[in-house]
mmCIF file of N, CA and C in Angstrom:
data_model
loop_
_atom_site.group_PDB
_atom_site.id
_atom_site.type_symbol
_atom_site.label_atom_id
_atom_site.label_comp_id
_atom_site.label_asym_id
_atom_site.label_seq_id
_atom_site.Cartn_x
_atom_site.Cartn_y
_atom_site.Cartn_z
ATOM 1 N N UNK A 1 0.826 -1.202 0.000
ATOM 2 C CA UNK A 1 0.000 0.000 0.000
ATOM 3 C C UNK A 1 0.863 1.255 0.000
ATOM 4 N N UNK A 2 1.952 1.214 0.753
ATOM 5 C CA UNK A 2 2.838 2.371 0.826
ATOM 6 C C UNK A 2 3.467 2.654 -0.542
ATOM 7 N N UNK A 3 3.808 1.626 -1.292
ATOM 8 C CA UNK A 3 4.410 1.793 -2.610
ATOM 9 C C UNK A 3 3.432 2.474 -3.570
ATOM 10 N N UNK A 4 2.150 2.111 -3.487
ATOM 11 C CA UNK A 4 1.145 2.742 -4.348
ATOM 12 C C UNK A 4 0.983 4.220 -4.005
ATOM 13 N N UNK A 5 0.992 4.550 -2.731
ATOM 14 C CA UNK A 5 0.875 5.945 -2.316
ATOM 15 C C UNK A 5 2.073 6.752 -2.789
ATOM 16 N N UNK A 6 3.254 6.165 -2.668
ATOM 17 C CA UNK A 6 4.462 6.838 -3.119
ATOM 18 C C UNK A 6 4.439 7.040 -4.632
ATOM 19 N N UNK A 7 3.992 6.020 -5.364
ATOM 20 C CA UNK A 7 3.894 6.119 -6.817
ATOM 21 C C UNK A 7 2.896 7.205 -7.220
ATOM 22 N N UNK A 8 1.770 7.259 -6.548
ATOM 23 C CA UNK A 8 0.765 8.283 -6.840
ATOM 24 C C UNK A 8 1.319 9.682 -6.572
ATOM 25 N N UNK A 9 2.067 9.844 -5.493
ATOM 26 C CA UNK A 9 2.667 11.130 -5.169
ATOM 27 C C UNK A 9 3.694 11.536 -6.227
ATOM 28 N N UNK A 10 4.534 10.615 -6.636
ATOM 29 C CA UNK A 10 5.550 10.900 -7.648
ATOM 30 C C UNK A 10 4.888 11.281 -8.972
ATOM 31 N N UNK A 11 3.856 10.535 -9.391
ATOM 32 C CA UNK A 11 3.159 10.856 -10.637
ATOM 33 C C UNK A 11 2.474 12.217 -10.564
ATOM 34 N N UNK A 12 1.883 12.534 -9.431
ATOM 35 C CA UNK A 12 1.220 13.817 -9.266
ATOM 36 C C UNK A 12 2.221 14.957 -9.388
ATOM 37 N N UNK A 13 3.369 14.817 -8.743
ATOM 38 C CA UNK A 13 4.394 15.849 -8.824
ATOM 39 C C UNK A 13 4.979 15.949 -10.229
ATOM 40 N N UNK A 14 5.156 14.814 -10.885
ATOM 41 C CA UNK A 14 5.739 14.815 -12.228
ATOM 42 C C UNK A 14 4.795 15.413 -13.257
ATOM 43 N N UNK A 15 3.517 15.076 -13.162
ATOM 44 C CA UNK A 15 2.536 15.537 -14.147
ATOM 45 C C UNK A 15 1.981 16.903 -13.774
ATOM 46 N N UNK A 16 1.930 17.201 -12.502
ATOM 47 C CA UNK A 16 1.294 18.425 -12.032
ATOM 48 C C UNK A 16 1.962 19.695 -12.491
ATOM 49 N N UNK A 17 3.247 19.650 -12.784
ATOM 50 C CA UNK A 17 3.951 20.863 -13.157
ATOM 51 C C UNK A 17 4.656 20.678 -14.493
ATOM 52 N N UNK A 18 3.904 20.239 -15.497
ATOM 53 C CA UNK A 18 4.496 19.970 -16.814
ATOM 54 C C UNK A 18 3.797 20.784 -17.895
ATOM 55 N N UNK A 19 4.613 21.405 -18.707
ATOM 56 C CA UNK A 19 4.083 21.954 -19.950
ATOM 57 C C UNK A 19 4.707 21.120 -21.055
ATOM 58 N N UNK A 20 3.916 20.802 -22.045
ATOM 59 C CA UNK A 20 4.354 19.887 -23.089
ATOM 60 C C UNK A 20 4.520 20.554 -24.436
ATOM 61 N N UNK A 21 3.970 21.734 -24.597
ATOM 62 C CA UNK A 21 4.014 22.407 -25.892
ATOM 63 C C UNK A 21 4.957 23.606 -25.783
ATOM 64 N N UNK A 22 5.959 23.626 -26.633
ATOM 65 C CA UNK A 22 6.865 24.771 -26.654
ATOM 66 C C UNK A 22 6.617 25.586 -27.924
ATOM 67 N N UNK A 23 7.074 26.821 -27.900
ATOM 68 C CA UNK A 23 6.929 27.692 -29.059
ATOM 69 C C UNK A 23 7.866 27.191 -30.146
ATOM 70 N N UNK A 24 7.355 27.074 -31.360
ATOM 71 C CA UNK A 24 8.138 26.556 -32.483
ATOM 72 C C UNK A 24 9.232 27.549 -32.879
ATOM 73 N N UNK A 25 10.292 27.056 -33.500
ATOM 74 C CA UNK A 25 11.335 27.964 -33.986
ATOM 75 C C UNK A 25 10.791 29.005 -34.972
ATOM 76 N N UNK A 26 9.825 28.611 -35.795
ATOM 77 C CA UNK A 26 9.218 29.545 -36.752
ATOM 78 C C UNK A 26 8.511 30.687 -36.011
ATOM 79 N N UNK A 27 7.769 30.355 -34.962
ATOM 80 C CA UNK A 27 7.072 31.389 -34.192
ATOM 81 C C UNK A 27 8.066 32.290 -33.471
ATOM 82 N N UNK A 28 9.153 31.713 -32.973
ATOM 83 C CA UNK A 28 10.187 32.519 -32.332
ATOM 84 C C UNK A 28 10.835 33.459 -33.347
ATOM 85 N N UNK A 29 11.119 32.941 -34.534
ATOM 86 C CA UNK A 29 11.768 33.736 -35.577
ATOM 87 C C UNK A 29 10.896 34.922 -35.985
ATOM 88 N N UNK A 30 9.593 34.706 -36.085
ATOM 89 C CA UNK A 30 8.679 35.769 -36.505
ATOM 90 C C UNK A 30 8.224 36.643 -35.336
ATOM 91 N N UNK A 31 8.580 36.268 -34.120
ATOM 92 C CA UNK A 31 8.252 37.091 -32.962
ATOM 93 C C UNK A 31 6.776 37.149 -32.641
ATOM 94 N N UNK A 32 6.053 36.058 -32.838
ATOM 95 C CA UNK A 32 4.622 36.019 -32.532
ATOM 96 C C UNK A 32 4.455 36.101 -31.015
ATOM 97 N N UNK A 33 3.550 36.959 -30.573
ATOM 98 C CA UNK A 33 3.334 37.155 -29.145
ATOM 99 C C UNK A 33 1.866 36.959 -28.790
ATOM 100 N N UNK A 34 1.604 36.780 -27.513
ATOM 101 C CA UNK A 34 0.235 36.687 -26.989
ATOM 102 C C UNK A 34 -0.058 37.954 -26.196
ATOM 103 N N UNK A 35 -1.194 38.570 -26.490
ATOM 104 C CA UNK A 35 -1.633 39.763 -25.772
ATOM 105 C C UNK A 35 -3.042 39.536 -25.248
ATOM 106 N N UNK A 36 -3.455 40.392 -24.324
ATOM 107 C CA UNK A 36 -4.831 40.329 -23.847
ATOM 108 C C UNK A 36 -5.748 40.918 -24.914
ATOM 109 N N UNK A 37 -6.995 40.566 -24.855
ATOM 110 C CA UNK A 37 -7.962 40.976 -25.870
ATOM 111 C C UNK A 37 -8.064 42.494 -25.990
ATOM 112 N N UNK A 38 -7.975 43.220 -24.889
ATOM 113 C CA UNK A 38 -8.075 44.681 -24.953
ATOM 114 C C UNK A 38 -6.873 45.321 -25.645
ATOM 115 N N UNK A 39 -5.761 44.621 -25.754
ATOM 116 C CA UNK A 39 -4.554 45.174 -26.385
ATOM 117 C C UNK A 39 -4.532 44.970 -27.900
ATOM 118 N N UNK A 40 -5.501 44.232 -28.448
ATOM 119 C CA UNK A 40 -5.531 44.000 -29.895
ATOM 120 C C UNK A 40 -6.684 44.739 -30.573
ATOM 121 N N UNK A 41 -7.246 45.716 -29.888
ATOM 122 C CA UNK A 41 -8.395 46.453 -30.421
ATOM 123 C C UNK A 41 -8.081 47.150 -31.748
ATOM 124 N N UNK A 42 -6.851 47.584 -31.952
ATOM 125 C CA UNK A 42 -6.480 48.298 -33.175
ATOM 126 C C UNK A 42 -5.780 47.391 -34.177
ATOM 127 N N UNK A 43 -5.851 46.105 -33.962
ATOM 128 C CA UNK A 43 -5.200 45.149 -34.861
ATOM 129 C C UNK A 43 -6.228 44.571 -35.833
ATOM 130 N N UNK A 44 -5.720 43.980 -36.899
ATOM 131 C CA UNK A 44 -6.600 43.342 -37.882
ATOM 132 C C UNK A 44 -6.698 41.858 -37.550
ATOM 133 N N UNK A 45 -7.916 41.390 -37.269
ATOM 134 C CA UNK A 45 -8.104 39.972 -36.982
ATOM 135 C C UNK A 45 -8.109 39.193 -38.290
ATOM 136 N N UNK A 46 -7.233 38.212 -38.377
ATOM 137 C CA UNK A 46 -7.129 37.404 -39.577
ATOM 138 C C UNK A 46 -8.008 36.164 -39.509
ATOM 139 N N UNK A 47 -8.098 35.564 -38.326
ATOM 140 C CA UNK A 47 -8.892 34.342 -38.181
ATOM 141 C C UNK A 47 -9.073 34.024 -36.703
ATOM 142 N N UNK A 48 -9.764 32.924 -36.476
ATOM 143 C CA UNK A 48 -9.916 32.366 -35.132
ATOM 144 C C UNK A 48 -9.478 30.915 -35.190
ATOM 145 N N UNK A 49 -9.013 30.419 -34.070
ATOM 146 C CA UNK A 49 -8.606 29.022 -34.001
ATOM 147 C C UNK A 49 -8.951 28.486 -32.620
ATOM 148 N N UNK A 50 -9.401 27.244 -32.594
ATOM 149 C CA UNK A 50 -9.622 26.590 -31.315
ATOM 150 C C UNK A 50 -8.533 25.539 -31.148
ATOM 151 N N UNK A 51 -7.845 25.610 -30.027
ATOM 152 C CA UNK A 51 -6.777 24.666 -29.730
ATOM 153 C C UNK A 51 -7.155 23.887 -28.477
ATOM 154 N N UNK A 52 -6.601 22.689 -28.361
ATOM 155 C CA UNK A 52 -6.905 21.881 -27.183
ATOM 156 C C UNK A 52 -5.704 21.022 -26.807
ATOM 157 N N UNK A 53 -5.605 20.745 -25.519
ATOM 158 C CA UNK A 53 -4.585 19.859 -24.967
ATOM 159 C C UNK A 53 -5.244 19.014 -23.885
ATOM 160 N N UNK A 54 -4.549 17.980 -23.464
ATOM 161 C CA UNK A 54 -5.055 17.148 -22.378
ATOM 162 C C UNK A 54 -5.002 17.946 -21.077
ATOM 163 N N UNK A 55 -6.110 17.995 -20.361
ATOM 164 C CA UNK A 55 -6.089 18.668 -19.066
ATOM 165 C C UNK A 55 -6.041 17.666 -17.917
ATOM 166 N N UNK A 56 -6.097 16.392 -18.261
ATOM 167 C CA UNK A 56 -5.900 15.338 -17.270
ATOM 168 C C UNK A 56 -4.977 14.278 -17.859
ATOM 169 N N UNK A 57 -4.271 13.615 -16.989
ATOM 170 C CA UNK A 57 -3.441 12.475 -17.377
ATOM 171 C C UNK A 57 -3.877 11.334 -16.475
ATOM 172 N N UNK A 58 -4.636 10.416 -17.069
ATOM 173 C CA UNK A 58 -5.228 9.358 -16.249
ATOM 174 C C UNK A 58 -6.231 9.976 -15.303
ATOM 175 N N UNK A 59 -6.035 9.747 -14.023
ATOM 176 C CA UNK A 59 -6.933 10.314 -13.016
ATOM 177 C C UNK A 59 -6.403 11.630 -12.452
ATOM 178 N N UNK A 60 -5.227 12.047 -12.923
ATOM 179 C CA UNK A 60 -4.595 13.247 -12.394
ATOM 180 C C UNK A 60 -4.939 14.457 -13.253
ATOM 181 N N UNK A 61 -5.302 15.541 -12.575
ATOM 182 C CA UNK A 61 -5.636 16.787 -13.252
ATOM 183 C C UNK A 61 -4.369 17.631 -13.356
ATOM 184 N N UNK A 62 -4.121 18.164 -14.556
ATOM 185 C CA UNK A 62 -2.966 19.034 -14.753
ATOM 186 C C UNK A 62 -3.209 20.404 -14.126
ATOM 187 N N UNK A 63 -2.129 21.083 -13.817
ATOM 188 C CA UNK A 63 -2.226 22.436 -13.257
ATOM 189 C C UNK A 63 -2.878 23.344 -14.306
ATOM 190 N N UNK A 64 -3.890 24.140 -13.928
ATOM 191 C CA UNK A 64 -4.547 25.028 -14.889
ATOM 192 C C UNK A 64 -3.579 25.974 -15.592
ATOM 193 N N UNK A 65 -2.573 26.466 -14.885
ATOM 194 C CA UNK A 65 -1.614 27.381 -15.516
ATOM 195 C C UNK A 65 -0.800 26.675 -16.595
ATOM 196 N N UNK A 66 -0.496 25.384 -16.398
ATOM 197 C CA UNK A 66 0.246 24.626 -17.415
ATOM 198 C C UNK A 66 -0.612 24.383 -18.651
ATOM 199 N N UNK A 67 -1.887 24.074 -18.436
ATOM 200 C CA UNK A 67 -2.811 23.873 -19.557
ATOM 201 C C UNK A 67 -2.931 25.170 -20.346
ATOM 202 N N UNK A 68 -3.106 26.284 -19.650
ATOM 203 C CA UNK A 68 -3.233 27.584 -20.312
ATOM 204 C C UNK A 68 -1.951 27.930 -21.080
ATOM 205 N N UNK A 69 -0.807 27.650 -20.487
ATOM 206 C CA UNK A 69 0.481 27.911 -21.146
ATOM 207 C C UNK A 69 0.596 27.102 -22.435
ATOM 208 N N UNK A 70 0.243 25.820 -22.389
ATOM 209 C CA UNK A 70 0.298 24.973 -23.584
ATOM 210 C C UNK A 70 -0.669 25.451 -24.667
ATOM 211 N N UNK A 71 -1.865 25.861 -24.267
ATOM 212 C CA UNK A 71 -2.850 26.354 -25.237
ATOM 213 C C UNK A 71 -2.347 27.627 -25.924
ATOM 214 N N UNK A 72 -1.771 28.522 -25.155
ATOM 215 C CA UNK A 72 -1.221 29.753 -25.726
ATOM 216 C C UNK A 72 -0.090 29.442 -26.695
ATOM 217 N N UNK A 73 0.789 28.513 -26.315
ATOM 218 C CA UNK A 73 1.892 28.137 -27.212
ATOM 219 C C UNK A 73 1.374 27.509 -28.503
ATOM 220 N N UNK A 74 0.334 26.691 -28.416
ATOM 221 C CA UNK A 74 -0.259 26.121 -29.630
ATOM 222 C C UNK A 74 -0.804 27.212 -30.537
ATOM 223 N N UNK A 75 -1.496 28.191 -29.952
ATOM 224 C CA UNK A 75 -2.044 29.295 -30.743
ATOM 225 C C UNK A 75 -0.926 30.113 -31.390
ATOM 226 N N UNK A 76 0.149 30.356 -30.656
ATOM 227 C CA UNK A 76 1.296 31.092 -31.203
ATOM 228 C C UNK A 76 1.893 30.329 -32.372
ATOM 229 N N UNK A 77 2.035 29.025 -32.230
ATOM 230 C CA UNK A 77 2.594 28.204 -33.313
ATOM 231 C C UNK A 77 1.715 28.243 -34.556
ATOM 232 N N UNK A 78 0.401 28.214 -34.366
ATOM 233 C CA UNK A 78 -0.518 28.292 -35.501
ATOM 234 C C UNK A 78 -0.467 29.668 -36.159
ATOM 235 N N UNK A 79 -0.345 30.714 -35.363
ATOM 236 C CA UNK A 79 -0.281 32.073 -35.914
ATOM 237 C C UNK A 79 0.960 32.255 -36.781
ATOM 238 N N UNK A 80 2.032 31.579 -36.430
ATOM 239 C CA UNK A 80 3.272 31.705 -37.206
ATOM 240 C C UNK A 80 3.127 31.135 -38.611
ATOM 241 N N UNK A 81 2.148 30.264 -38.827
ATOM 242 C CA UNK A 81 1.928 29.670 -40.151
ATOM 243 C C UNK A 81 1.206 30.624 -41.098
ATOM 244 N N UNK A 82 0.646 31.698 -40.541
ATOM 245 C CA UNK A 82 -0.035 32.700 -41.373
ATOM 246 C C UNK A 82 0.755 34.001 -41.289
ATOM 247 N N UNK A 83 0.198 35.067 -41.753
ATOM 248 C CA UNK A 83 0.880 36.363 -41.712
ATOM 249 C C UNK A 83 0.519 37.104 -40.436
ATOM 250 N N UNK A 84 0.431 36.380 -39.340
ATOM 251 C CA UNK A 84 0.028 36.963 -38.070
ATOM 252 C C UNK A 84 1.241 37.179 -37.180
ATOM 253 N N UNK A 85 1.100 38.132 -36.255
ATOM 254 C CA UNK A 85 2.174 38.375 -35.308
ATOM 255 C C UNK A 85 1.692 38.363 -33.869
ATOM 256 N N UNK A 86 0.381 38.168 -33.666
ATOM 257 C CA UNK A 86 -0.183 38.260 -32.328
ATOM 258 C C UNK A 86 -1.359 37.304 -32.183
ATOM 259 N N UNK A 87 -1.525 36.771 -30.979
ATOM 260 C CA UNK A 87 -2.708 35.988 -30.637
ATOM 261 C C UNK A 87 -3.316 36.569 -29.366
ATOM 262 N N UNK A 88 -4.621 36.392 -29.215
ATOM 263 C CA UNK A 88 -5.314 36.826 -28.010
ATOM 264 C C UNK A 88 -6.439 35.840 -27.727
ATOM 265 N N UNK A 89 -6.579 35.464 -26.469
ATOM 266 C CA UNK A 89 -7.625 34.525 -26.071
ATOM 267 C C UNK A 89 -8.991 35.177 -26.222
ATOM 268 N N UNK A 90 -9.910 34.479 -26.892
ATOM 269 C CA UNK A 90 -11.278 34.971 -27.076
ATOM 270 C C UNK A 90 -12.249 34.310 -26.116
ATOM 271 N N UNK A 91 -11.810 33.228 -25.479
ATOM 272 C CA UNK A 91 -12.680 32.510 -24.549
ATOM 273 C C UNK A 91 -11.835 32.007 -23.384
ATOM 274 N N UNK A 92 -12.490 31.667 -22.293
ATOM 275 C CA UNK A 92 -11.736 31.054 -21.192
ATOM 276 C C UNK A 92 -11.406 29.596 -21.523
ATOM 277 N N UNK A 93 -10.486 29.037 -20.780
ATOM 278 C CA UNK A 93 -10.134 27.624 -20.944
ATOM 279 C C UNK A 93 -11.281 26.787 -20.401
ATOM 280 N N UNK A 94 -11.711 25.803 -21.208
ATOM 281 C CA UNK A 94 -12.768 24.901 -20.751
ATOM 282 C C UNK A 94 -12.434 23.490 -21.223
ATOM 283 N N UNK A 95 -12.260 22.589 -20.283
ATOM 284 C CA UNK A 95 -11.956 21.192 -20.575
ATOM 285 C C UNK A 95 -10.741 21.046 -21.495
ATOM 286 N N UNK A 96 -9.721 21.867 -21.262
ATOM 287 C CA UNK A 96 -8.490 21.775 -22.045
ATOM 288 C C UNK A 96 -8.571 22.395 -23.430
ATOM 289 N N UNK A 97 -9.601 23.206 -23.700
ATOM 290 C CA UNK A 97 -9.750 23.849 -25.017
ATOM 291 C C UNK A 97 -9.953 25.350 -24.838
ATOM 292 N N UNK A 98 -9.532 26.106 -25.849
ATOM 293 C CA UNK A 98 -9.677 27.554 -25.807
ATOM 294 C C UNK A 98 -9.666 28.102 -27.235
ATOM 295 N N UNK A 99 -10.414 29.186 -27.444
ATOM 296 C CA UNK A 99 -10.456 29.844 -28.746
ATOM 297 C C UNK A 99 -9.596 31.097 -28.694
ATOM 298 N N UNK A 100 -8.784 31.264 -29.737
ATOM 299 C CA UNK A 100 -7.893 32.418 -29.854
ATOM 300 C C UNK A 100 -8.192 33.164 -31.139
ATOM 301 N N UNK A 101 -8.007 34.474 -31.095
ATOM 302 C CA UNK A 101 -8.011 35.290 -32.295
ATOM 303 C C UNK A 101 -6.584 35.385 -32.801
ATOM 304 N N UNK A 102 -6.436 35.339 -34.113
ATOM 305 C CA UNK A 102 -5.131 35.460 -34.755
ATOM 306 C C UNK A 102 -5.105 36.842 -35.408
ATOM 307 N N UNK A 103 -4.124 37.671 -35.043
ATOM 308 C CA UNK A 103 -4.127 39.079 -35.442
ATOM 309 C C UNK A 103 -2.847 39.500 -36.156
ATOM 310 N N UNK A 104 -2.999 40.544 -36.962
ATOM 311 C CA UNK A 104 -1.875 41.249 -37.567
ATOM 312 C C UNK A 104 -1.866 42.624 -36.916
ATOM 313 N N UNK A 105 -0.917 42.850 -36.044
ATOM 314 C CA UNK A 105 -0.849 44.129 -35.330
ATOM 315 C C UNK A 105 0.259 45.027 -35.845
ATOM 316 N N UNK A 106 1.290 44.441 -36.413
ATOM 317 C CA UNK A 106 2.412 45.210 -36.936
ATOM 318 C C UNK A 106 2.329 45.240 -38.446
ATOM 319 N N UNK A 107 3.272 45.913 -39.069
ATOM 320 C CA UNK A 107 3.308 45.936 -40.534
ATOM 321 C C UNK A 107 3.561 44.536 -41.053
ATOM 322 N N UNK A 108 3.145 44.295 -42.273
ATOM 323 C CA UNK A 108 3.363 43.006 -42.918
ATOM 324 C C UNK A 108 4.842 42.698 -42.915
ATOM 325 N N UNK A 109 5.170 41.447 -42.668
ATOM 326 C CA UNK A 109 6.567 41.034 -42.646
ATOM 327 C C UNK A 109 7.281 41.464 -43.914
ATOM 328 N N UNK A 110 8.496 41.985 -43.736
ATOM 329 C CA UNK A 110 9.301 42.368 -44.875
ATOM 330 C C UNK A 110 8.985 43.754 -45.419
ATOM 331 N N UNK A 111 7.935 44.360 -44.945
ATOM 332 C CA UNK A 111 7.560 45.684 -45.439
ATOM 333 C C UNK A 111 8.307 46.736 -44.626
ATOM 334 N N UNK A 112 8.949 47.641 -45.277
ATOM 335 C CA UNK A 112 9.682 48.696 -44.590
ATOM 336 C C UNK A 112 8.778 49.912 -44.415
ATOM 337 N N UNK A 113 9.049 50.647 -43.362
ATOM 338 C CA UNK A 113 8.301 51.878 -43.140
ATOM 339 C C UNK A 113 8.702 52.895 -44.197
ATOM 340 N N UNK A 114 7.739 53.642 -44.685
ATOM 341 C CA UNK A 114 8.022 54.662 -45.696
ATOM 342 C C UNK A 114 8.772 55.819 -45.049
ATOM 343 N N UNK A 115 9.662 56.413 -45.795
ATOM 344 C CA UNK A 115 10.400 57.569 -45.292
ATOM 345 C C UNK A 115 9.441 58.743 -45.173
ATOM 346 N N UNK A 116 9.543 59.513 -44.096
ATOM 347 C CA UNK A 116 8.649 60.658 -43.949
ATOM 348 C C UNK A 116 8.939 61.714 -45.005
ATOM 349 N N UNK A 117 7.900 62.374 -45.446
ATOM 350 C CA UNK A 117 8.054 63.431 -46.448
ATOM 351 C C UNK A 117 8.709 64.637 -45.795
ATOM 352 N N UNK A 118 9.684 65.204 -46.459
ATOM 353 C CA UNK A 118 10.376 66.387 -45.933
ATOM 354 C C UNK A 118 9.541 67.613 -46.238
ATOM 355 N N UNK A 119 9.118 68.322 -45.205
ATOM 356 C CA UNK A 119 8.296 69.509 -45.427
ATOM 357 C C UNK A 119 9.160 70.746 -45.596
ATOM 358 N N UNK A 120 10.219 70.856 -44.843
ATOM 359 C CA UNK A 120 11.108 72.003 -44.936
ATOM 360 C C UNK A 120 12.534 71.512 -44.803
ATOM 361 N N UNK A 121 13.398 72.018 -45.624
ATOM 362 C CA UNK A 121 14.788 71.604 -45.563
ATOM 363 C C UNK A 121 15.535 72.543 -44.634
ATOM 364 N N UNK A 122 16.092 72.006 -43.561
ATOM 365 C CA UNK A 122 16.885 72.768 -42.623
ATOM 366 C C UNK A 122 18.235 72.078 -42.525
ATOM 367 N N UNK A 123 19.310 72.677 -43.030
ATOM 368 C CA UNK A 123 20.611 72.013 -43.043
ATOM 369 C C UNK A 123 21.157 71.729 -41.649
ATOM 370 N N UNK A 124 20.652 72.391 -40.621
ATOM 371 C CA UNK A 124 21.140 72.157 -39.262
ATOM 372 C C UNK A 124 20.557 70.884 -38.661
ATOM 373 N N UNK A 125 19.488 70.377 -39.244
ATOM 374 C CA UNK A 125 18.834 69.189 -38.712
ATOM 375 C C UNK A 125 18.992 68.050 -39.703
ATOM 376 N N UNK A 126 19.548 66.965 -39.225
ATOM 377 C CA UNK A 126 19.713 65.791 -40.072
ATOM 378 C C UNK A 126 18.766 64.700 -39.556
ATOM 379 N N UNK A 127 17.938 64.182 -40.432
ATOM 380 C CA UNK A 127 17.003 63.116 -40.038
ATOM 381 C C UNK A 127 17.310 61.863 -40.853
ATOM 382 N N UNK A 128 17.048 60.755 -40.232
ATOM 383 C CA UNK A 128 17.223 59.472 -40.885
ATOM 384 C C UNK A 128 15.919 58.707 -40.756
ATOM 385 N N UNK A 129 15.364 58.208 -41.847
ATOM 386 C CA UNK A 129 14.099 57.465 -41.740
ATOM 387 C C UNK A 129 14.307 56.169 -40.976
ATOM 388 N N UNK A 130 13.314 55.804 -40.197
ATOM 389 C CA UNK A 130 13.356 54.547 -39.447
ATOM 390 C C UNK A 130 13.098 53.384 -40.388
ATOM 391 N N UNK A 131 13.930 52.389 -40.326
ATOM 392 C CA UNK A 131 13.769 51.168 -41.105
ATOM 393 C C UNK A 131 13.759 49.999 -40.138
ATOM 394 N N UNK A 132 12.593 49.386 -39.924
ATOM 395 C CA UNK A 132 12.529 48.253 -38.985
ATOM 396 C C UNK A 132 13.324 47.067 -39.532
ATOM 397 N N UNK A 133 13.846 46.252 -38.649
ATOM 398 C CA UNK A 133 14.601 45.083 -39.106
ATOM 399 C C UNK A 133 13.686 44.121 -39.837
ATOM 400 N N UNK A 134 14.221 43.467 -40.848
ATOM 401 C CA UNK A 134 13.462 42.450 -41.562
ATOM 402 C C UNK A 134 13.413 41.211 -40.687
ATOM 403 N N UNK A 135 12.300 40.590 -40.653
ATOM 404 C CA UNK A 135 12.359 39.443 -39.788
ATOM 405 C C UNK A 135 11.246 38.570 -39.835
#
């Protein structure tokens, strides 16, 4: 009986604090981020996606924060496959599933900012147009 209790404790500790989904190299390269819904109000929504992960392993329930972390990482990975740079949760987590909005909040990848039009030429002031890194 003691061995079963010890095994149950070890499994609970091992499974209780595990995240299984990591951000893909593609999502890292494109800098896809997760924001709260109120922070994407001025962004263009490209699509919605529902992602899901296991919220229990056998009879053991996973930590809610780990489930939420995995769901967010899945949404980020999916956003990297489109021209999106941001995800935001549209629903709460329910039974290991959640709906995310996929957004374009920044300029299209590879697009450079246009140089500002010079209104007056002043030789004492030198300006350089901002060029965001390609990425």
